[in-house]
Coordinates of C-alpha atoms and ligand atoms in Angstrom, one line a residue:
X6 CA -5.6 77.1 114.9
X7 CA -3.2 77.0 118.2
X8 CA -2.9 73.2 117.4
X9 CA -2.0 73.9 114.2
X10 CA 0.1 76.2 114.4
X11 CA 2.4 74.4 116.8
X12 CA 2.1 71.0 115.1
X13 CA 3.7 72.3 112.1
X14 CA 6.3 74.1 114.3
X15 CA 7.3 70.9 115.6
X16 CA 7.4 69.5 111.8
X17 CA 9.9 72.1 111.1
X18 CA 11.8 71.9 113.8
X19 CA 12.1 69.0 116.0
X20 CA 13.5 67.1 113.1
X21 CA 11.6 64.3 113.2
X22 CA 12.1 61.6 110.6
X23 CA 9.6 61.9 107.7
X24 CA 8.2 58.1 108.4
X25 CA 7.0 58.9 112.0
X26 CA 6.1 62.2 111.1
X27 CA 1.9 61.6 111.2
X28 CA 1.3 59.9 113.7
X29 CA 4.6 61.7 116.3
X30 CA 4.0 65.1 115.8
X31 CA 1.3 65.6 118.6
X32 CA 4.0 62.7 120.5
X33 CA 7.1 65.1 120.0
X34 CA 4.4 68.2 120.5
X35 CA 4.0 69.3 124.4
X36 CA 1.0 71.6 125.7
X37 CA -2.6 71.4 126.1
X38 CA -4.0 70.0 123.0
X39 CA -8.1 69.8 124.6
X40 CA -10.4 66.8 124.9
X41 CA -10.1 66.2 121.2
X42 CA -6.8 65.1 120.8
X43 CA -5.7 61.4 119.5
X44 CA -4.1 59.0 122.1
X45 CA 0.1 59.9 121.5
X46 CA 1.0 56.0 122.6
X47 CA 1.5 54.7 118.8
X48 CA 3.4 57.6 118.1
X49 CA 5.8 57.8 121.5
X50 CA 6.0 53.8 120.8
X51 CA 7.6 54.4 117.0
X52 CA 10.2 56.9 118.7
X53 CA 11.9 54.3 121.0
X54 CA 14.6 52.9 119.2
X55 CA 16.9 51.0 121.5
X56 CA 19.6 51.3 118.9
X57 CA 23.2 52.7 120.7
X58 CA 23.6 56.0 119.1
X59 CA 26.5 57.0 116.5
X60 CA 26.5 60.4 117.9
X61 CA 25.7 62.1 121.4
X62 CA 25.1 65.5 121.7
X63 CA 25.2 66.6 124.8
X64 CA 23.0 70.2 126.2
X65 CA 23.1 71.8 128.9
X66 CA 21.6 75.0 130.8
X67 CA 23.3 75.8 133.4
X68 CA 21.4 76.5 136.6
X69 CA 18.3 75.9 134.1
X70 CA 15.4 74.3 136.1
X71 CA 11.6 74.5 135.1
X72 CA 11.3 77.7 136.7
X73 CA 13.6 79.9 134.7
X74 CA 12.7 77.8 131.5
X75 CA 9.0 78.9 132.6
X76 CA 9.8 82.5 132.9
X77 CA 12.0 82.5 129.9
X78 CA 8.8 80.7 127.8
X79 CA 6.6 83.5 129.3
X80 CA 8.7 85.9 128.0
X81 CA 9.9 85.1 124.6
X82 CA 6.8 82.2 123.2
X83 CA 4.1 83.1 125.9
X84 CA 2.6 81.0 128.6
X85 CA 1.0 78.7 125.9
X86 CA 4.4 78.7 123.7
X87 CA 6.7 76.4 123.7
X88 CA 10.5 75.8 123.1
X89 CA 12.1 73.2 121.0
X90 CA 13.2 72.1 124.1
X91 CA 9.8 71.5 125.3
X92 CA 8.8 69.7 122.5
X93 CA 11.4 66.9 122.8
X94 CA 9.5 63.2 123.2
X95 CA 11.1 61.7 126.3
X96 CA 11.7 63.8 129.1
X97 CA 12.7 62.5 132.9
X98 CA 12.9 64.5 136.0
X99 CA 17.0 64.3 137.7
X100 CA 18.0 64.4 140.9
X101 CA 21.1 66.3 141.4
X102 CA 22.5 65.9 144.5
X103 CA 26.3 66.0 145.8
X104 CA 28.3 64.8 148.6
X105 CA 30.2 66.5 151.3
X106 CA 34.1 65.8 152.4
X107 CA 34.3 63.6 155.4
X108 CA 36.4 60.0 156.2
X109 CA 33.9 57.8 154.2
X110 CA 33.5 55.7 152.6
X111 CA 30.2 56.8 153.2
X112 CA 29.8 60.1 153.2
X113 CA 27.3 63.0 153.6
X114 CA 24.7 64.2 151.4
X115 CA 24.7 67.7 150.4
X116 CA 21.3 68.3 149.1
X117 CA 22.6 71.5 146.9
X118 CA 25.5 71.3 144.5
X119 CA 27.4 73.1 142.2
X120 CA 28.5 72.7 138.7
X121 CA 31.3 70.6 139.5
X122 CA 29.7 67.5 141.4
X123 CA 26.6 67.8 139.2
X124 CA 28.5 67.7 136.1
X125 CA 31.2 64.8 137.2
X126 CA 28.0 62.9 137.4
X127 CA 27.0 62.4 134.3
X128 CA 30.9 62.6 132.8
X129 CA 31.4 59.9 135.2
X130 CA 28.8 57.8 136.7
X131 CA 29.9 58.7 140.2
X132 CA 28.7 61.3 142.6
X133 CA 31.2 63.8 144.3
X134 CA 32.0 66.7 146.8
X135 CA 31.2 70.2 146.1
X136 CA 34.4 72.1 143.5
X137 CA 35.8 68.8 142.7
X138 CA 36.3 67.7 139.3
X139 CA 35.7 64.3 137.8
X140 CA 37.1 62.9 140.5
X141 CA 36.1 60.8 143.9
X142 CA 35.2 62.1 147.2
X143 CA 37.7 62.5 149.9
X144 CA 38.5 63.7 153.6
X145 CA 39.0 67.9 152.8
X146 CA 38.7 69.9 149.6
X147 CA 42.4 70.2 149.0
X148 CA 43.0 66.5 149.0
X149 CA 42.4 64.6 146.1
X150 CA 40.0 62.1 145.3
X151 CA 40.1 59.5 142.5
X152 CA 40.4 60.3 139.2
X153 CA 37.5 58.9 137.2
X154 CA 37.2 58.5 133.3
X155 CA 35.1 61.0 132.1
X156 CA 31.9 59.7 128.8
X157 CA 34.0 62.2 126.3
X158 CA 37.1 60.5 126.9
X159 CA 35.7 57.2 126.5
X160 CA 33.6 58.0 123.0
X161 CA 37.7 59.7 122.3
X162 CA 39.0 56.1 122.8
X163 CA 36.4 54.4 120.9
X164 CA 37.7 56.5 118.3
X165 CA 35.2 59.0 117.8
X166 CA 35.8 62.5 117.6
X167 CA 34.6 64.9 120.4
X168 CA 33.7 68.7 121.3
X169 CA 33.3 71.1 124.0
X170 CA 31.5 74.3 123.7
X171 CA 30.7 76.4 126.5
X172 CA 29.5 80.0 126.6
X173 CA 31.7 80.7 130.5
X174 CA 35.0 79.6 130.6
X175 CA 36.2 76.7 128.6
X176 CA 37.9 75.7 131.9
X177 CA 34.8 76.4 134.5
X178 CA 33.6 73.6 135.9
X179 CA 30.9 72.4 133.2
X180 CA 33.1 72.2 130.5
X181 CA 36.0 71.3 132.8
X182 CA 33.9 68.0 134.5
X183 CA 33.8 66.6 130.1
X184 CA 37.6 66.1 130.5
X185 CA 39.8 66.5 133.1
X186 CA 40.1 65.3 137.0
X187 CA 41.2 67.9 139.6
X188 CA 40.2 68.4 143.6
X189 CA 39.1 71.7 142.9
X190 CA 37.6 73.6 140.1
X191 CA 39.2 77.1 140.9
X192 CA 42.0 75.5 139.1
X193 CA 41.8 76.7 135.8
X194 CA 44.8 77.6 135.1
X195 CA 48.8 76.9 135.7
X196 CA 49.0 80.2 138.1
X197 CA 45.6 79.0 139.8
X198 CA 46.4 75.8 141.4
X199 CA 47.1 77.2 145.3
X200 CA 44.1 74.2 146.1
X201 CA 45.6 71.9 143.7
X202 CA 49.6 71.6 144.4
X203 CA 49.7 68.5 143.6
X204 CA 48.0 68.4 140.0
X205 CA 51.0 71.0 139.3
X206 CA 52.8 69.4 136.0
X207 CA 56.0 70.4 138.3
X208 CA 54.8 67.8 140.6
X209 CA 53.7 65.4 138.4
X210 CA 50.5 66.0 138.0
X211 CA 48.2 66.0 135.1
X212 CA 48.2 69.8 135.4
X213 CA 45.2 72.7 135.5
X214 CA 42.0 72.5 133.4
X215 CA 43.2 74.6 130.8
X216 CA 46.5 72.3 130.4
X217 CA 44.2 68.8 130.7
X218 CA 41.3 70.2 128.1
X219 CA 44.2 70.6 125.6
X220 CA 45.8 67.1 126.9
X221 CA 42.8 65.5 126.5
X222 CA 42.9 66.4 122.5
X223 CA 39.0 66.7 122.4
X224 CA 38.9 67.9 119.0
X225 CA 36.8 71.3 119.0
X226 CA 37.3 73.6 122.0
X227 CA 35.1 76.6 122.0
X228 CA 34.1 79.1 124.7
X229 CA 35.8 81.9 126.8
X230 CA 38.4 82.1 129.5
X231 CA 41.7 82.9 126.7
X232 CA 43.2 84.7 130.1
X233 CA 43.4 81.1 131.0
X234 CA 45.5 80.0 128.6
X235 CA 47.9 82.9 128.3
X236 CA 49.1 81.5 131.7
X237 CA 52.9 80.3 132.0
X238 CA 53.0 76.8 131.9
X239 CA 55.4 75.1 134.9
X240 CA 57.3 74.4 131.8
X241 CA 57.8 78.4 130.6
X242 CA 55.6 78.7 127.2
X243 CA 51.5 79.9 127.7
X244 CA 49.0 77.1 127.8
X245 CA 48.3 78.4 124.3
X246 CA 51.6 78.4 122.7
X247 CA 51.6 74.8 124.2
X248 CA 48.7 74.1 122.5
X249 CA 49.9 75.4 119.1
X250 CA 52.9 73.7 119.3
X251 CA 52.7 70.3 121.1
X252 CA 49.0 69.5 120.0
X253 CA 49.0 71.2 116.8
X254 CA 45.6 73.4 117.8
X255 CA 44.3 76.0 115.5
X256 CA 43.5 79.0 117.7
X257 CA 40.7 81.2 116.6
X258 CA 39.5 84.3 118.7
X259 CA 36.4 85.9 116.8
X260 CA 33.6 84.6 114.8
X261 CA 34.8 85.5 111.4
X262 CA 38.1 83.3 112.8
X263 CA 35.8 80.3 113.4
X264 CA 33.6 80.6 110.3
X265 CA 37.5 80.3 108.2
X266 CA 37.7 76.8 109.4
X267 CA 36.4 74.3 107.3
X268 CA 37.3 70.9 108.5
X269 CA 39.6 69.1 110.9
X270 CA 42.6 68.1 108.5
X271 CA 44.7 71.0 109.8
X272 CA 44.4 69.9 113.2
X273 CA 42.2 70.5 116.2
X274 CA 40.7 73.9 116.9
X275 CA 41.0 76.0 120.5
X276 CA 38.4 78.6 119.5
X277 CA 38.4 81.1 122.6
X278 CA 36.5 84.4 122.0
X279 CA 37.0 86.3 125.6
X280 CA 39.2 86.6 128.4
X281 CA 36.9 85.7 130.4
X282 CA 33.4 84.6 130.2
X283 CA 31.4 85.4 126.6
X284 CA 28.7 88.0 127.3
X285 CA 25.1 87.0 127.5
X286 CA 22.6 87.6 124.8
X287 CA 20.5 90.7 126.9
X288 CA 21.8 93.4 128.9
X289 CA 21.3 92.6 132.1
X290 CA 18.0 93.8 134.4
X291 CA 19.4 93.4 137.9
X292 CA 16.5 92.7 140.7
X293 CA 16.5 95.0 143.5
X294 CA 14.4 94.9 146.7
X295 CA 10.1 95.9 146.1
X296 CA 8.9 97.2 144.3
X297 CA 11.4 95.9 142.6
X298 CA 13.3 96.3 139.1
X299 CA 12.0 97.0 135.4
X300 CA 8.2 97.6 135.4
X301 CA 4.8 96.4 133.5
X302 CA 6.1 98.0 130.4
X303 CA 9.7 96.8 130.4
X304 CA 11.5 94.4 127.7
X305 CA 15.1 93.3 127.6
X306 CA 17.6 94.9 125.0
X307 CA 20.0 92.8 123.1
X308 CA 24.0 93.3 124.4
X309 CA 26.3 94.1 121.9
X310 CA 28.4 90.8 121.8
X311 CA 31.4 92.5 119.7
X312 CA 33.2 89.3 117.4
X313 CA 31.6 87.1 119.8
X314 CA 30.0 84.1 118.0
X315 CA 26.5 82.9 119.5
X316 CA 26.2 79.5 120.9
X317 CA 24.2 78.6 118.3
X318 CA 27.1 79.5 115.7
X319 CA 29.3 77.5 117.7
X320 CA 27.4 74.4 118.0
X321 CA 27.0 74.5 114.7
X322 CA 30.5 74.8 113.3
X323 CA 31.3 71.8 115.8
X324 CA 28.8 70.1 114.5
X325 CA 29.7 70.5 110.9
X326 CA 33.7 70.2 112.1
X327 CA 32.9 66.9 114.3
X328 CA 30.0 65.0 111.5
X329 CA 32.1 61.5 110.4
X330 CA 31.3 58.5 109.6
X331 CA 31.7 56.4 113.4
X332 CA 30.3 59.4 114.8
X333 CA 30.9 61.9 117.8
X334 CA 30.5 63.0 121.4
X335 CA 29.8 66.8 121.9
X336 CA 28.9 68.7 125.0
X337 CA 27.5 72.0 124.8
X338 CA 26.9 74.5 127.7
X339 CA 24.9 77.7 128.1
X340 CA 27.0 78.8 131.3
X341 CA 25.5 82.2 131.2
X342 CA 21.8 81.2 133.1
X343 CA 23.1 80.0 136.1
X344 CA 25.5 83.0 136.4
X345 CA 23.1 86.0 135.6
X346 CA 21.0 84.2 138.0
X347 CA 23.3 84.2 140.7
X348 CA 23.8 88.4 139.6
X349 CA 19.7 88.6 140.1
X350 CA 19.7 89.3 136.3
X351 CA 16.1 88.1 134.7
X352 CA 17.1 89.4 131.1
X353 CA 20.6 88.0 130.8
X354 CA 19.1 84.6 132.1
X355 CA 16.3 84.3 130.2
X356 CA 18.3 85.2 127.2
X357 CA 20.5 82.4 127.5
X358 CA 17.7 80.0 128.5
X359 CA 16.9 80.9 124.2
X360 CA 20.6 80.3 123.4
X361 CA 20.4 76.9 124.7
X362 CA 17.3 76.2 122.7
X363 CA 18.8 77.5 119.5
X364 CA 21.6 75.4 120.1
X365 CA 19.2 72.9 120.4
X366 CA 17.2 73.9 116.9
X367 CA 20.8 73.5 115.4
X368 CA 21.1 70.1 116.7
X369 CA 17.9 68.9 115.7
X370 CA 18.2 70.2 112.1
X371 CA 21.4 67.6 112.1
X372 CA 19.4 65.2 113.5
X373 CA 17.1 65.4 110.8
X374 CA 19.7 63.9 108.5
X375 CA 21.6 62.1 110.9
X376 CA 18.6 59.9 113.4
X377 CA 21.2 57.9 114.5
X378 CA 22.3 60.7 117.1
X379 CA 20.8 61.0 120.3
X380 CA 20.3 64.5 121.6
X381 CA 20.1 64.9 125.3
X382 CA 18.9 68.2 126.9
X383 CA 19.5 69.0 130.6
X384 CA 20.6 71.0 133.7
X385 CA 22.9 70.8 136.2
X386 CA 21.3 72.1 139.9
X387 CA 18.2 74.1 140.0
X388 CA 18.2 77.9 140.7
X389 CA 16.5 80.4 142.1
X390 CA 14.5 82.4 140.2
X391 CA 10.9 82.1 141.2
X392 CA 7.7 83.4 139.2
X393 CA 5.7 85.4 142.1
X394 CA 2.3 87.4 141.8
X395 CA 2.6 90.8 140.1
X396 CA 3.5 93.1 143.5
X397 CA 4.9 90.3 146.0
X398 CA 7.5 90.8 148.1
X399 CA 10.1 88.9 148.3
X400 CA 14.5 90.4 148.8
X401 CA 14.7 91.4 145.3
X402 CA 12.1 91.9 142.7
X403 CA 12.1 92.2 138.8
X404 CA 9.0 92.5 136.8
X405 CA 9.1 92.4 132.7
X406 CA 6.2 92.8 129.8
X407 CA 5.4 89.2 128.4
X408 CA 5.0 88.0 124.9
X409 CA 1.5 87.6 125.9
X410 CA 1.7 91.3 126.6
X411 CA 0.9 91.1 130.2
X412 CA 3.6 91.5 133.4
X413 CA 5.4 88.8 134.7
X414 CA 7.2 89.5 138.1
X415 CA 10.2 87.2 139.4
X416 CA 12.2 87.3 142.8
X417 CA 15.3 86.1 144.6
X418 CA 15.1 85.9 148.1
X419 CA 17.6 82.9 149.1
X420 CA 20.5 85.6 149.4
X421 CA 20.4 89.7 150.4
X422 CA 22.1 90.2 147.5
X423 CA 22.3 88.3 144.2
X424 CA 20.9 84.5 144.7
X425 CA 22.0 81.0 145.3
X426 CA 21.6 77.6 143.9
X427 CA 18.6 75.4 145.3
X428 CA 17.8 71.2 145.2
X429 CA 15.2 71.0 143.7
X430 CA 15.5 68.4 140.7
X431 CA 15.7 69.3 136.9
X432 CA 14.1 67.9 133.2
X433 CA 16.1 66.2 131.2
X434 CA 14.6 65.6 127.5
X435 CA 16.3 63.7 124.9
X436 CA 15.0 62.6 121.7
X437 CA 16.7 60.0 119.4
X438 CA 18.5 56.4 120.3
X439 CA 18.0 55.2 123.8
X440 CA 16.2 58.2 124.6
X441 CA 13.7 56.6 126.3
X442 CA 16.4 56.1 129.4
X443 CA 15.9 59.4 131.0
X444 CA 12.2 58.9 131.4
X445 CA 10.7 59.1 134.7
X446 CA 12.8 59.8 138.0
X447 CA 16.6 59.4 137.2
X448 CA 19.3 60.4 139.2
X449 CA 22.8 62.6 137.2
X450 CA 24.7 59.5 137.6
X451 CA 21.8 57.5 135.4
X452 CA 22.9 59.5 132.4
X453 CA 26.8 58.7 132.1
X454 CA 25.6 55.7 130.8
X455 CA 22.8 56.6 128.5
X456 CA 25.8 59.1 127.1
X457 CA 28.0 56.0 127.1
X458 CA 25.6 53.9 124.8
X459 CA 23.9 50.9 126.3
X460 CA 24.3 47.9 124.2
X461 CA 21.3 47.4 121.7
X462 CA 18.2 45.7 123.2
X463 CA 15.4 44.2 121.9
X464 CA 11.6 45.6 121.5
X465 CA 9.0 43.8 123.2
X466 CA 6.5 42.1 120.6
X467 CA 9.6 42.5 118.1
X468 CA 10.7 45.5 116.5
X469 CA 13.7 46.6 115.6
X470 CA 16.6 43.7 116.5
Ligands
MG11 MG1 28.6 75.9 133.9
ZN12 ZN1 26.1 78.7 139.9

């Protein structure tokens, strides 16, 4: 029955072409299927298609390694659940680490990053320093490196349309790394550059995040941080009267704001729902030291998230906004993981973890009609929450009541208070063209150009081409 159950999940939703369908659903299907089970080759084999995509869409879970998508499974499928991001065909395990300033050109390793050197990876192809965005390594934090072109601004020049969807932020270092360079990724905005003078547009530079996102002219721009662009631009006007006016942006600050746009002949849309970062999907349940926080009885309670829209609602609105015919690049972030894990929050982190996968579901339902799109689902760094035995010790403890209905309990111990990031490497999954490139061990740099689009190969034994 369990096999069932779950095949025909993956039917509905991993969006799997109708053709394939028989013989790739126990393929695209993860878990422990028993003894009994056919051999998956045929069907894995009929879902490499070495075709370059029409469309990328980009996913990411922020601070979302295997063990908080583990503990977020436990919690909302069960330990024998899945997600839709578990049931993705091709998944690769990514190394994720950063370099540290010094005179080069070589220069150190730093085996744990943050979200800006991890994400100028993949927008880039090259590794970098610790804050620093899209751009090179150098000799100190407040000197610049070298701007690199980022995969979103490349897809832009090709002529494709592109989006960037982030539930932090729109300017925090994720969503910043997509499109635009700067030595350090606190600045966000016009009256936050004291590490970046020279980026200032009074100097001659290309400006903060907030001015280079709407620079940049990426189509769809949705996520928080609208304290951002009520800044003063060098020039006098806010970032988002600058937007309005120069770039012809749409602003929209609610849900029922996005859901009134219906297409992208009035222009480009800056959709930013917060002033600062959205709010996660659960209220948080904060760790504390043993015997710890929440109990063998305890669930998480849904936040009240106001006019907020879910990330779900806004991938799919960008989706819809972005479908054309020579196709898009679109980058979508659930920021919220990796900072309710740093607050020792288990419920506000595993919520998001089930943003990101129905963000995904939305993404594979598009896919269905559209299998020329390659969907790629990753991480940035890994974290640190760790699934313990019920009663260990450990700086702070949570424990919470399973779908399964049994306890799970977590800790945090890299940091006396709250946690820290950690090295370990992360999954990346991907289903679609040329998704078979992030099998097996890949480093972040490996995926700018799986984003990019290899050029179309040929099959072995023919094929396709
Ligand atoms: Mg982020
Ligand atoms: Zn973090």
């Amino acid at each position: 029955m369990k096999l069932q159950s779950r095949a025909r999940r993956t039917l509905v939703s991993a969006g799997v072409a109708a053709a394939v369908l028989v013989s790739a659903v126990a393929a695209a299907a993860t878990g422990s299927f028993g003894g009994g089970t056919p051999d998956r080759s045929a069907g894995l084999a009929k879902q490499i298609d070495p075709d370059k995509p029409r469309n990328v869409i980009l996913l990411i879970g922020d601070g979302t390694d295997e063990s908080i998508i583990t503990a977020a499974r436990n919690y909302e499928k069960g330990a024998d659940g899945a997600f839709a991001l578990d049931r993705l065909p091709f998944v690769g395990d990514m190394t994720t680490h950063g370099l540290k300033v010094g005179p080069g050109p070589d220069y150190p390793i730093a085996y744990v990053s943050d979200s800006a050197p991890t994400a100028s990876a993949w927008s880039t192809g090259h590794k970098t320093v610790d804050g620093r965005v899209s751009q090179g390594p150098s000799t100190a934090d407040t000197v610049p490196g070298q701007d690199f072109r980022t995969v979103l601004m490349d897809w832009r020049d090709s002529g494709r349309r592109t989006g960037n969807v982030s539930t932090s932020e729109i300017t925090d270092a994720t969503p910043a790394a997509a499109a635009s360079n700067v030595n350090a990724r606190a600045c966000q905005g016009p009256a936050d550059m004291a590490n970046c003078v020279a980026a200032r547009k009074a100097n001659g530079g290309k400006g903060s995040i907030a001015e280079q996102l709407v620079d940049n002219e990426i189509d769809v721009i949705l996520g928080g941080g609208l304290n951002r662009y009520n800044q003063a631009t060098d020039a006098g006007p806010s970032v988002l009267d600058y937007a309005e006016d120069a770039k012809d942006y749409r602003f929209v600050s609610s849900a029922a704001g996005l859901d009134g746009i219906g297409s992208l002949g009035g222009g480009p849309v800056l959709g930013l729902f917060a002033p600062g970062n959205l709010t996660p999907r659960y209220s948080p349940l904060i760790a504390t030291p043993p015997p710890g926080a929440g109990g063998p009885t305890a669930r998480c309670s849904l936040a009240n998230r106001g006019t907020q829209p879910s990330l779900a609602a806004m991938t799919e609105k960008a989706i819809d906004l972005l479908d054309n015919r020579r196709g898009f690049f679109l980058q979508v972030e659930s920021a919220m993981v990796d900072k309710q894990e740093h607050a020792a929050d288990i419920c506000g982190a595993i919520g998001d973890v089930s943003e990101l996968d129905d963000a995904l579901e939305v993404a594979l339902d598009y896919r269905r009609h559209n299998p020329d799109t390659l969907i790629v689902v990753t991480s940035d760094h890994a974290h640190s929450t760790q699934i313990v035995p019920n009663g260990s010790s450990g700086r702070q403890t949570a424990t919470l009541l399973t779908a399964d209905g049994d306890p799970m309990s977590v800790a945090y111990s890299t940091q006396a208070v709250g946690s820290s990031h950690t090295g370990s490497t992360v999954r990346v999954a991907a289903v679609g063209p040329q998704a078979a490139n992030v099998t097996g061990l890949i480093d972040q740099t490996d995926l700018y150009w799986t984003l990019k689009g290899h050029k179309p190969s040929k099959l072995h034994g023919g094929g396709k081409h």
